[in-house]
Short mmCIF file of C-alpha atoms in Angstrom, two decimals:
data_model
loop_
_atom_site.label_atom_id
_atom_site.label_comp_id
_atom_site.label_asym_id
_atom_site.label_seq_id
_atom_site.Cartn_x
_atom_site.Cartn_y
_atom_site.Cartn_z
CA MET A 235 85.76 81.69 111.43
CA THR A 236 84.11 79.61 108.54
CA THR A 237 85.70 80.63 105.07
CA THR A 238 83.93 79.50 101.93
CA MET A 239 84.48 79.57 98.14
CA LEU A 240 82.87 82.50 96.59
CA ASP A 241 81.08 81.61 93.63
CA SER A 242 82.48 83.70 90.54
CA ARG A 243 79.49 85.93 90.81
CA THR A 244 79.96 87.60 94.30
CA ALA A 245 83.78 87.60 93.40
CA ILE A 246 83.01 90.34 90.39
CA ASP A 247 80.77 92.22 92.22
CA ALA A 248 82.87 92.59 95.34
CA ILE A 249 86.35 93.53 92.63
CA GLY A 250 83.22 95.57 90.25
CA ARG A 251 81.81 97.32 93.32
CA MET A 252 85.63 98.55 94.16
CA SER A 253 86.45 99.58 91.54
CA LEU A 254 84.08 101.83 91.66
CA THR A 255 84.93 102.91 95.01
CA ARG A 256 88.60 103.64 93.70
CA LEU A 257 87.40 105.21 90.99
CA ALA A 258 85.69 107.80 92.44
CA ARG A 259 88.31 108.49 94.83
CA SER A 260 90.43 108.76 91.03
CA LYS A 261 91.84 111.14 88.96
CA ALA A 262 91.20 109.64 85.25
CA LEU A 263 87.19 110.35 86.84
CA TRP A 264 88.28 114.02 86.68
CA ILE A 265 90.35 114.14 83.12
CA SER A 266 87.51 111.79 81.53
CA ALA A 267 84.69 113.58 82.71
CA ALA A 268 86.38 117.33 81.41
CA LEU A 269 87.25 114.88 78.84
CA ALA A 270 83.61 114.92 77.94
CA ALA A 271 82.63 118.46 78.10
CA LEU A 272 84.32 118.78 74.56
CA PRO A 273 81.72 118.15 72.74
CA VAL A 274 79.70 119.94 74.89
CA LEU A 275 82.23 122.94 73.96
CA ALA A 276 82.37 122.20 70.71
CA ALA A 277 78.99 121.82 70.77
CA LEU A 278 78.53 125.64 72.15
CA LEU A 279 80.63 126.93 70.16
CA ILE A 280 78.04 125.85 66.76
CA SER A 281 75.37 126.30 67.96
CA GLY A 282 75.35 130.12 67.00
CA SER A 283 77.46 129.19 63.15
CA THR A 284 75.78 130.06 59.92
CA LYS A 285 77.63 126.79 58.73
CA ALA A 286 76.44 123.83 57.07
CA PRO A 287 74.57 122.06 59.69
CA ALA A 288 76.40 118.52 58.09
CA THR A 289 79.66 120.69 59.32
CA ASN A 290 78.66 121.65 62.29
CA TRP A 291 77.74 117.76 63.68
CA ASN A 292 80.45 116.34 62.37
CA MET A 293 82.66 118.78 64.82
CA VAL A 294 80.41 117.71 67.95
CA HIS A 295 81.44 114.32 66.62
CA LEU A 296 84.76 114.70 66.18
CA THR A 297 85.01 115.22 69.32
CA LEU A 298 82.19 112.45 70.68
CA ARG A 299 85.09 110.56 68.29
CA LEU A 300 88.37 111.42 70.24
CA THR A 301 86.87 110.97 73.48
CA ILE A 302 85.36 108.13 73.57
CA LEU A 303 88.30 106.83 72.23
CA ILE A 304 90.64 108.54 75.43
CA ILE A 305 88.31 107.34 78.31
CA PRO A 306 87.95 103.83 78.37
CA PRO A 307 92.15 103.54 78.08
CA LEU A 308 91.58 106.07 82.03
CA ILE A 309 89.21 104.21 83.35
CA VAL A 310 89.83 100.74 82.33
CA GLY A 311 92.79 101.03 81.45
CA SER A 312 94.78 102.81 84.50
CA SER A 313 91.81 99.90 87.05
CA LEU A 314 92.77 96.79 85.73
CA ALA A 315 96.55 98.01 86.19
CA ASP A 316 96.39 99.17 89.45
CA ASP A 317 94.90 95.29 90.46
CA ILE A 318 96.96 93.21 87.72
CA GLY A 319 100.06 95.42 87.72
CA GLU A 320 104.12 93.64 89.46
CA LYS A 321 103.13 95.14 92.43
CA SER A 322 99.84 94.87 93.19
CA ALA A 323 98.64 91.79 91.30
CA ALA A 324 99.61 89.33 94.31
CA TYR A 325 96.94 90.49 95.72
CA LEU A 326 93.91 88.89 93.74
CA TRP A 327 95.89 86.30 92.22
CA SER A 328 96.66 85.09 95.83
CA ARG A 329 92.55 85.15 96.71
CA ALA A 330 90.41 81.95 96.24
CA LEU A 331 89.15 82.68 92.88
CA PRO A 332 89.55 82.60 89.73
CA ARG A 333 91.40 85.30 87.86
CA TRP A 334 88.85 85.81 84.36
CA VAL A 335 86.82 86.97 87.13
CA ILE A 336 88.67 89.99 86.59
CA VAL A 337 88.46 90.91 83.28
CA ALA A 338 84.81 90.42 83.98
CA ALA A 339 84.16 93.16 86.89
CA LYS A 340 86.26 95.36 84.95
CA VAL A 341 84.18 95.28 82.04
CA ILE A 342 80.60 95.13 83.55
CA TYR A 343 81.46 97.36 85.98
CA LEU A 344 83.47 100.12 84.19
CA VAL A 345 81.93 99.96 80.59
CA PRO A 346 78.61 101.58 81.58
CA VAL A 347 80.51 104.63 83.91
CA ILE A 348 82.60 105.46 80.60
CA PHE A 349 79.26 105.37 78.68
CA ALA A 350 77.25 107.14 81.32
CA LEU A 351 79.59 109.88 80.70
CA ALA A 352 80.40 110.28 76.55
CA ALA A 353 76.24 109.79 76.83
CA VAL A 354 75.67 112.49 79.01
CA SER A 355 78.16 114.22 76.88
CA ALA A 356 76.64 113.70 73.24
CA THR A 357 72.78 114.08 74.95
CA LEU A 358 73.73 117.59 75.95
CA ALA A 359 75.50 118.23 72.52
CA TRP A 360 72.44 117.18 70.95
CA VAL A 361 70.48 119.88 72.85
CA ILE A 362 72.90 122.38 72.42
CA ALA A 363 73.57 122.66 68.77
CA ARG A 364 70.52 120.53 67.59
CA ASP A 365 69.30 122.77 65.20
CA ALA A 366 72.81 124.52 64.63
CA ALA A 367 73.31 121.11 63.06
CA GLY A 368 70.69 119.74 62.13
CA VAL A 369 70.05 116.10 64.00
CA ASP A 370 66.70 114.80 65.38
CA VAL A 371 66.71 112.05 68.26
CA VAL A 372 67.17 109.28 65.82
CA ASP A 373 70.41 110.80 64.95
CA LEU A 374 71.11 110.64 68.67
CA GLY A 375 69.55 107.52 69.24
CA ARG A 376 71.79 106.27 66.75
CA THR A 377 74.67 108.01 68.19
CA LEU A 378 74.22 106.34 71.55
CA VAL A 379 73.84 103.20 70.43
CA GLY A 380 77.06 103.88 68.61
CA ILE A 381 79.30 105.04 71.69
CA ALA A 382 77.92 101.78 73.73
CA ALA A 383 79.96 99.42 71.32
CA THR A 384 82.07 101.71 70.98
CA SER A 385 82.86 102.45 75.07
CA LEU A 386 82.23 98.00 74.64
CA ALA A 387 85.17 97.60 72.33
CA ALA A 388 87.46 100.44 72.75
CA SER A 389 87.68 98.57 76.60
CA ALA A 390 87.86 95.09 75.39
CA LEU A 391 91.28 96.79 73.30
CA THR A 392 92.54 98.37 76.20
CA VAL A 393 92.56 95.41 78.82
CA MET A 394 93.42 92.87 75.80
CA ALA A 395 96.49 95.47 75.59
CA ILE A 396 96.85 95.60 79.51
CA VAL A 397 96.60 92.03 80.29
CA LEU A 398 99.03 91.18 77.59
CA ALA A 399 101.43 94.28 78.87
CA PRO A 400 100.30 95.06 81.93
CA ARG A 401 103.35 98.16 82.81
CA PHE A 402 102.39 100.10 79.03
CA GLY A 403 99.33 98.83 78.54
CA VAL A 404 97.22 101.86 78.63
CA VAL A 405 100.06 103.73 77.25
CA ILE A 406 99.39 101.06 74.22
CA ALA A 407 96.18 101.44 74.07
CA LEU A 408 95.78 105.16 74.07
CA CYS A 409 98.82 104.78 71.14
CA TRP A 410 96.51 101.95 69.04
CA LEU A 411 92.93 103.82 69.84
CA LEU A 412 94.29 107.52 68.35
CA THR A 413 96.28 106.31 65.57
CA LEU A 414 96.08 102.79 64.00
CA ASP A 415 92.43 102.79 64.90
CA VAL A 416 91.57 106.20 64.38
CA ALA A 417 92.89 106.18 60.88
CA LEU A 418 91.24 102.48 59.49
CA GLY A 419 88.45 103.67 61.48
CA GLY A 420 86.88 105.74 59.38
CA ARG A 421 87.54 102.93 56.14
CA ALA A 422 85.14 100.80 54.30
CA MET A 423 88.09 97.88 55.88
CA GLY A 424 87.33 94.72 53.85
CA ALA A 425 87.01 92.91 57.95
CA ARG A 426 86.43 95.97 60.38
CA VAL A 427 87.88 94.53 63.25
CA ILE A 428 89.63 97.51 64.16
CA ALA A 429 87.02 100.35 63.40
CA THR A 430 85.57 100.69 66.39
CA SER A 431 85.75 104.79 65.80
CA PHE A 432 83.66 103.74 63.17
CA SER A 433 80.76 102.33 65.18
CA ILE A 434 79.92 106.57 65.20
CA ALA A 435 80.17 107.03 62.58
CA ALA A 436 78.64 104.84 60.86
CA LEU A 437 75.57 104.01 62.85
CA ALA A 438 75.31 108.36 63.21
CA GLU A 439 75.03 108.79 59.87
CA GLY A 440 73.69 105.69 59.05
CA ARG A 441 75.65 104.48 56.80
CA ASP A 442 75.99 100.63 57.15
CA VAL A 443 74.45 100.33 60.35
CA ALA A 444 74.75 96.10 60.69
CA VAL A 445 79.00 96.18 60.27
CA ALA A 446 79.30 98.35 62.50
CA LEU A 447 77.54 96.77 65.04
CA VAL A 448 79.72 93.31 63.69
CA SER A 449 82.83 94.76 63.74
CA ALA A 450 82.72 96.73 66.82
CA ALA A 451 81.71 93.24 68.06
CA VAL A 452 84.15 91.04 66.63
CA ILE A 453 86.88 93.56 68.73
CA THR A 454 85.01 92.87 71.38
CA ILE A 455 84.52 89.46 71.64
CA GLY A 456 88.02 88.67 70.13
CA CYS A 457 89.60 91.24 72.44
CA LEU A 458 88.60 89.99 75.12
CA ALA A 459 89.01 86.05 74.40
CA VAL A 460 92.61 86.91 74.42
CA ALA A 461 93.09 88.69 77.61
CA LEU A 462 90.61 86.66 79.30
CA LYS A 463 92.72 83.13 77.86
CA ARG A 464 96.40 85.05 78.36
CA ILE A 465 95.55 86.59 82.33
CA ASP A 466 95.26 82.93 83.67
CA ARG A 467 99.37 82.22 81.73
CA ILE A 468 100.26 86.41 83.51
CA GLU A 469 103.78 85.49 86.22
CA MET B 221 103.06 60.80 110.33
CA THR B 222 102.00 64.28 109.16
CA ALA B 223 100.27 64.55 106.20
CA PRO B 224 102.50 67.76 104.38
CA ILE B 225 101.74 71.01 104.07
CA VAL B 226 103.83 71.95 101.74
CA ARG B 227 105.28 69.25 99.25
CA VAL B 228 107.41 70.83 96.44
CA THR B 229 109.43 67.52 94.06
CA ARG B 230 111.69 68.20 91.83
CA CYS B 231 111.26 71.60 91.40
CA SER B 232 112.06 74.17 88.72
CA LYS B 233 111.01 77.58 88.24
CA TRP B 234 112.64 79.88 84.94
CA TYR B 235 111.49 84.10 84.18
CA GLY B 236 112.87 83.29 79.80
CA PRO B 237 116.62 82.69 80.08
CA VAL B 238 116.97 83.52 84.36
CA LEU B 239 116.50 80.92 86.00
CA GLY B 240 114.30 80.97 89.33
CA ILE B 241 115.04 78.37 91.06
CA SER B 242 117.16 74.88 90.19
CA ASP B 243 115.15 71.50 91.17
CA ILE B 244 114.55 72.01 94.54
CA SER B 245 112.83 69.15 96.17
CA TRP B 246 111.33 70.47 99.92
CA THR B 247 108.68 69.63 102.66
CA LEU B 248 106.70 70.90 105.02
CA THR B 249 104.81 69.91 107.81
CA GLY B 250 103.96 72.59 109.73
CA GLY B 251 105.68 75.02 112.57
CA VAL B 252 108.27 78.05 111.68
CA ILE B 253 110.67 77.94 109.44
CA GLY B 254 112.58 80.91 108.24
CA LEU B 255 113.56 80.59 104.17
CA LEU B 256 117.15 82.52 104.52
CA GLY B 257 119.13 84.06 101.00
CA PRO B 258 120.46 87.02 99.74
CA ASN B 259 118.31 88.95 97.10
CA GLY B 260 117.88 86.71 93.99
CA ALA B 261 117.71 83.50 95.70
CA GLY B 262 115.01 82.00 94.52
CA LYS B 263 113.00 83.05 98.11
CA SER B 264 109.98 84.89 96.35
CA THR B 265 110.01 81.48 93.57
CA LEU B 266 109.40 79.71 95.82
CA MET B 267 106.98 81.11 98.11
CA LYS B 268 105.10 82.36 94.73
CA LEU B 269 105.07 78.87 93.88
CA ALA B 270 104.06 77.78 96.66
CA ALA B 271 100.72 80.41 97.12
CA GLY B 272 99.67 79.26 93.60
CA LEU B 273 100.76 83.05 92.04
CA ILE B 274 102.75 81.37 89.44
CA ARG B 275 103.46 78.05 88.03
CA PRO B 276 106.69 75.25 88.09
CA SER B 277 108.28 75.39 84.87
CA ARG B 278 109.12 71.52 86.12
CA GLY B 279 108.38 69.20 88.54
CA THR B 280 105.21 69.53 90.98
CA VAL B 281 103.81 71.57 93.94
CA GLU B 282 100.89 71.16 96.24
CA VAL B 283 99.50 72.13 99.00
CA PHE B 284 97.19 70.94 101.32
CA GLY B 285 97.64 67.96 98.92
CA GLN B 286 96.30 70.24 95.74
CA ALA B 287 97.79 72.58 93.23
CA PRO B 288 98.03 76.00 94.26
CA ALA B 289 98.14 77.64 91.13
CA ASP B 290 95.07 75.94 89.41
CA SER B 291 93.29 74.97 93.26
CA PRO B 292 91.33 77.87 94.02
CA GLU B 293 90.07 75.63 97.01
CA ALA B 294 94.17 75.51 98.32
CA ARG B 295 94.55 79.14 97.84
CA ARG B 296 91.60 79.95 100.24
CA ARG B 297 93.79 78.17 102.96
CA ILE B 298 96.54 80.01 102.57
CA GLY B 299 97.39 83.60 103.71
CA TYR B 300 99.69 85.69 101.03
CA SER B 301 102.03 89.13 101.77
CA PRO B 302 104.05 90.17 98.96
CA GLU B 303 106.91 91.71 99.23
CA HIS B 304 106.61 94.88 97.38
CA GLU B 305 103.54 97.78 99.08
CA SER B 306 100.13 97.77 97.60
CA SER B 307 99.31 99.79 95.06
CA TYR B 308 95.87 100.63 97.28
CA ASP B 309 96.96 103.84 98.10
CA ASP B 310 93.58 105.65 98.11
CA LEU B 311 91.82 102.91 100.31
CA THR B 312 91.62 103.00 103.92
CA GLY B 313 92.74 99.87 106.12
CA ARG B 314 90.07 99.03 107.13
CA GLU B 315 88.58 98.96 103.53
CA PHE B 316 91.71 97.52 102.09
CA VAL B 317 91.82 94.85 104.54
CA ARG B 318 87.84 94.27 104.67
CA PHE B 319 88.05 93.32 100.71
CA LEU B 320 90.32 90.97 100.75
CA ALA B 321 88.99 89.13 103.79
CA HIS B 322 86.61 88.90 101.36
CA LEU B 323 87.60 87.97 98.23
CA ALA B 324 89.45 85.78 100.17
CA GLY B 325 85.77 82.98 101.16
CA VAL B 326 84.43 85.55 104.27
CA PRO B 327 81.09 86.22 103.70
CA LYS B 328 80.62 90.20 103.03
CA GLN B 329 78.83 90.40 106.75
CA ASP B 330 81.07 89.24 108.40
CA ALA B 331 84.56 90.82 106.56
CA ASP B 332 84.64 93.79 108.35
CA GLY B 333 84.00 92.41 111.53
CA ALA B 334 87.00 89.71 110.28
CA ALA B 335 88.59 93.08 109.16
CA VAL B 336 89.01 95.11 112.21
CA THR B 337 90.39 92.34 114.45
CA ALA B 338 92.85 90.91 112.30
CA LEU B 339 94.02 94.62 112.35
CA ASP B 340 93.58 95.16 116.37
CA ALA B 341 96.19 92.36 115.79
CA MET B 342 98.47 93.75 114.43
CA GLY B 343 98.24 97.17 115.95
CA MET B 344 96.74 99.53 113.23
CA ARG B 345 93.38 100.05 115.09
CA GLY B 346 94.14 103.77 115.95
CA ALA B 347 94.97 103.63 111.95
CA MET B 348 93.14 101.68 110.17
CA ASP B 349 90.50 104.09 109.22
CA ARG B 350 92.90 106.75 107.39
CA LYS B 351 94.31 105.72 104.24
CA ILE B 352 97.29 103.57 102.97
CA GLY B 353 99.17 106.56 100.84
CA GLY B 354 99.49 108.21 104.15
CA TYR B 355 100.95 105.16 105.96
CA SER B 356 104.85 104.71 107.09
CA LYS B 357 106.16 102.22 106.08
CA GLY B 358 106.48 100.04 108.81
CA MET B 359 102.32 100.66 108.99
CA ARG B 360 102.25 99.00 105.74
CA GLN B 361 103.87 96.87 106.19
CA ARG B 362 100.96 95.23 109.78
CA THR B 363 98.14 96.10 106.66
CA LYS B 364 99.49 93.66 104.56
CA LEU B 365 100.30 91.35 107.48
CA ALA B 366 96.52 91.40 108.51
CA ALA B 367 95.63 91.17 105.39
CA THR B 368 97.11 88.53 104.88
CA ILE B 369 96.09 86.87 108.07
CA ALA B 370 92.02 88.49 108.37
CA HIS B 371 90.53 84.55 106.76
CA ASP B 372 92.49 82.72 109.31
CA PRO B 373 94.17 80.64 107.59
CA ASP B 374 95.68 77.32 108.30
CA LEU B 375 99.31 78.39 106.40
CA LEU B 376 100.90 82.21 106.20
CA ILE B 377 103.70 82.78 103.57
CA LEU B 378 105.73 86.12 103.97
CA ASP B 379 107.79 87.52 101.87
CA GLU B 380 109.92 89.36 103.53
CA PRO B 381 107.91 90.80 106.03
CA LEU B 382 110.86 93.05 107.45
CA THR B 383 112.15 94.96 104.71
CA GLY B 384 111.94 99.18 104.99
CA VAL B 385 110.73 98.56 108.85
CA ASP B 386 112.13 100.91 111.39
CA PRO B 387 113.39 98.72 114.59
CA ILE B 388 109.81 99.07 116.94
CA ALA B 389 107.67 98.86 113.79
CA ARG B 390 110.26 95.53 113.67
CA ALA B 391 110.48 94.26 116.93
CA GLU B 392 107.15 94.47 117.06
CA ILE B 393 105.86 92.81 113.49
CA ILE B 394 107.63 89.92 115.39
CA ASP B 395 105.87 89.49 118.30
CA ARG B 396 103.28 89.31 116.22
CA ILE B 397 104.43 86.62 113.93
CA ARG B 398 105.05 84.42 116.89
CA LYS B 399 101.37 84.97 118.32
CA ILE B 400 100.45 83.87 115.03
CA ALA B 401 102.89 80.88 114.54
CA ALA B 402 101.95 79.71 119.07
CA THR B 403 98.06 79.40 117.97
CA GLY B 404 99.11 76.19 115.51
CA LYS B 405 99.80 77.91 111.92
CA CYS B 406 102.31 77.19 109.38
CA VAL B 407 104.22 80.37 109.03
CA ILE B 408 106.45 80.19 105.68
CA VAL B 409 108.82 83.68 106.41
CA SER B 410 111.43 84.30 104.03
CA SER B 411 114.96 87.89 104.83
CA HIS B 412 117.92 88.38 103.78
CA VAL B 413 119.28 89.15 107.51
CA LEU B 414 119.96 86.43 109.49
CA TYR B 415 118.82 87.23 113.06
CA GLU B 416 115.72 88.86 111.69
CA ILE B 417 115.11 84.76 110.70
CA GLU B 418 117.02 83.52 114.30
CA ALA B 419 114.43 86.17 116.28
CA LEU B 420 111.43 83.25 114.55
CA THR B 421 112.55 80.16 114.34
CA GLN B 422 114.94 77.77 114.56
CA THR B 423 114.84 76.53 111.76
CA ILE B 424 115.83 76.95 108.12
CA LEU B 425 115.72 76.38 104.91
CA VAL B 426 118.97 78.41 103.66
CA ILE B 427 118.59 79.20 99.43
CA TYR B 428 121.68 79.84 96.79
CA ARG B 429 121.13 80.56 92.63
CA GLY B 430 118.65 78.76 93.08
CA GLN B 431 119.21 75.65 95.09
CA VAL B 432 118.74 74.85 98.78
CA LEU B 433 121.61 74.55 100.00
CA ALA B 434 120.29 74.06 104.36
CA ASP B 435 117.53 72.72 105.22
CA GLY B 436 117.04 72.14 108.78
CA ASP B 437 118.67 73.70 112.02
CA LEU B 438 119.86 77.38 112.55
CA PHE B 439 122.66 76.26 115.00
CA ALA B 440 123.50 73.44 113.39
CA ILE B 441 124.55 75.28 110.53
CA ARG B 442 125.60 78.09 113.32
CA ARG B 443 127.66 75.15 114.49
CA LEU B 444 129.63 74.78 111.60
CA ILE B 445 131.12 78.09 110.92
CA ASP B 446 132.17 78.38 113.59
CA HIS B 447 134.97 75.65 112.44
CA ARG B 448 136.30 77.82 110.34
CA PRO B 449 138.74 80.67 111.37
CA HIS B 450 136.32 84.05 111.39
CA ARG B 451 138.10 86.68 109.86
CA ILE B 452 138.52 89.99 112.92
CA ARG B 453 139.77 93.32 111.15
CA ILE B 454 140.86 95.96 113.01
CA VAL B 455 141.61 99.57 112.79
CA CYS B 456 143.50 101.73 115.51
CA ASP B 457 145.89 103.62 116.47
CA GLN B 458 148.62 101.08 117.62
CA PRO B 459 148.92 98.23 115.21
CA ARG B 460 151.49 96.23 116.37
CA VAL B 461 150.90 96.11 119.86
CA LEU B 462 147.04 94.53 119.49
CA ALA B 463 149.04 92.30 116.88
CA ALA B 464 151.80 91.06 118.98
CA ARG B 465 148.06 90.37 121.63
CA LEU B 466 146.54 88.88 119.13
CA GLY B 467 149.79 87.01 117.99
CA ALA B 468 150.18 85.02 121.35
CA ALA B 469 146.87 83.74 121.98
CA ALA B 470 146.33 80.08 121.30
CA HIS B 471 143.19 81.04 119.47
CA VAL B 472 144.22 83.11 116.77
CA THR B 473 145.39 81.42 113.43
CA LYS B 474 146.83 84.66 111.71
CA VAL B 475 147.68 87.68 111.57
CA GLU B 476 148.08 90.89 109.58
CA VAL B 477 149.42 94.47 110.09
CA GLU B 478 149.54 96.89 106.98
CA GLY B 479 149.47 100.80 108.37
CA THR B 480 147.01 101.53 110.43
CA THR B 481 144.96 98.08 110.02
CA ILE B 482 144.81 94.32 110.93
CA ALA B 483 143.49 91.62 109.73
CA ALA B 484 142.99 88.43 111.85
CA GLU B 485 141.33 84.92 111.80
CA THR B 486 140.41 83.09 115.15
CA ASN B 487 138.78 80.13 115.93
CA ASN B 488 137.02 81.92 119.04
CA PRO B 489 135.34 84.92 117.91
CA ASP B 490 134.89 85.40 121.81
CA ALA B 491 137.92 84.79 123.02
CA CYS B 492 139.70 86.96 120.22
CA TYR B 493 137.07 90.11 121.84
CA ASP B 494 138.73 89.77 125.03
CA VAL B 495 142.27 90.22 123.62
CA ILE B 496 141.26 92.88 122.23
CA GLY B 497 139.40 94.33 124.95
CA GLU B 498 142.47 94.04 127.47
CA ALA B 499 144.86 96.07 124.93
CA VAL B 500 142.14 98.77 124.61
CA THR B 501 142.66 98.35 128.77
CA ASP B 502 145.93 97.85 129.78
CA ALA B 503 148.14 99.33 126.88
CA GLY B 504 145.49 101.79 125.79
CA VAL B 505 144.56 100.98 122.48
CA LYS B 506 142.40 103.36 120.32
CA VAL B 507 139.94 100.99 118.33
CA GLU B 508 138.44 103.38 115.60
CA GLU B 509 137.38 100.44 114.10
CA LEU B 510 136.09 97.03 114.91
CA THR B 511 134.84 94.63 111.42
CA SER B 512 133.80 91.12 111.27
CA PRO B 513 133.10 89.76 107.23
CA ASP B 514 132.39 86.72 109.21
CA ASN B 515 129.20 87.90 111.08
CA ASN B 516 126.60 88.34 108.52
CA LEU B 517 124.98 85.81 106.32
CA GLY B 518 126.71 86.48 103.33
CA ALA B 519 129.61 84.51 105.01
CA VAL B 520 127.38 81.87 105.66
CA PHE B 521 126.42 81.06 102.10
CA GLU B 522 131.06 81.99 101.00
CA TYR B 523 131.31 79.05 102.63
CA LEU B 524 128.51 76.53 102.37
CA THR B 525 129.59 77.83 98.79
CA SER B 526 132.70 77.12 99.52
CA ASP B 527 132.49 73.48 99.96
CA GLY B 528 131.09 71.76 97.40
CA ASN B 529 128.14 69.91 98.10
CA ARG B 530 129.66 68.11 101.93
CA HIS B 531 126.46 70.97 103.26
CA ARG B 532 123.77 69.93 100.94
CA ALA B 533 122.19 66.97 102.70
CA ARG B 534 119.60 67.74 105.21
CA ILE B 535 121.48 69.27 108.58
CA THR B 536 119.58 66.85 111.55
CA GLU B 537 121.83 67.83 114.38
#
């Protein structure tokens, strides 16, 4: 039989497609879908509300922000942890491919799933609650951009946590995103490098969009750089 | 001279403060070699180094002339079966093997055929479209082995492939590994059970506490063990009658009786068992328990380690 060295693109494609197949069969997808339904439920609750529109939209936003911070550890985190965990890493490590393609495959193929879940959720919530919340299509557009940026940044942060601590990475990522990141994310921190959730808030409210995007980009690039450097040394 | 397939030169590996292997030098030019050693001896560490999963802390490891940890090209020619189970329970055996075959360099259009062929060779054709999560331990091991051979590697590294499988599956796996070896593949297989290795090869590398104790022919090592008295422990209803018979035998060097238990040492275990058998048939001695503490790999290690460094040199008989 003739075997050849796989080029990185083909390897990323193979690992990415397999990750999607396994995700489709996992509980993580259904739990994530259930979480993504929370903003829609919130929208249904406020649709008949007489409170101020901003208050109503904030309620939707709160659930949306929570969702977008929990789903990346569930989807990207569990998938990567499965592949580089102590009992399974040998299968991929022993193949004729550089390790960075595993990280690349997870980000390229799974982050769009996270974005899709959150985007569908946000869009449905907007359709249901736009009158009660007083938000227009521009607000929805900003929110979607914020979701995209946050999906990427939160996933990168999760990837870094998994690579640094494969066994506890999902828990660490969840704790970070739900405590430290939320605590710092809503404030105008100096560097704003860990202000992932700030992206959505800033973009949705029209506040300092550039800073939010830069913040998400810094988080993404920084975390992925650490992960790519570290994954080669995992034993 | 045949170019070495694996060359380990003054190699040491630490996991933080824990020593994996220490200053091992070893060359493999072909055939089947059994890595023997108790759990924690350093077998898996040596195999992971050869498979390119980890890098040495000191020294060098070369496979096909390249450092496997840094050379995807070298890893393409290796088939590695890890000791631990996979976590790909949500895939079918066929999907799992096909995926890994493709990643090992089999073109996508050929990967399914390669997977089916490998699974068939491991006796898994009938179950290959079932989820791995529903497999028995033996089926999982065979699926892992199929994933190891699907890309037709030149070097197979099998870490404890027989652990936890039932006797029938064990015999089947041994038979299939022997068939693979018969095709000219180089195979490194580890076990802490002597007879499993004995069924596969006569060439062994004994590792203990991270160091090579013996490297060479299995029978030469066993002959070394036969030079020392073997201990036999017997529990019976007439210990003094049996002890008297054993004491009269020239090959028995020591007999001790405590309650119903006899502890004997002999230079000829087979002859000693004959004496016990005769005592059962002639004198009606009822033997409740018969054990030999020396008849396991632990005794080999005890023997080799208790004798200083005398046996660490290569055994070439």
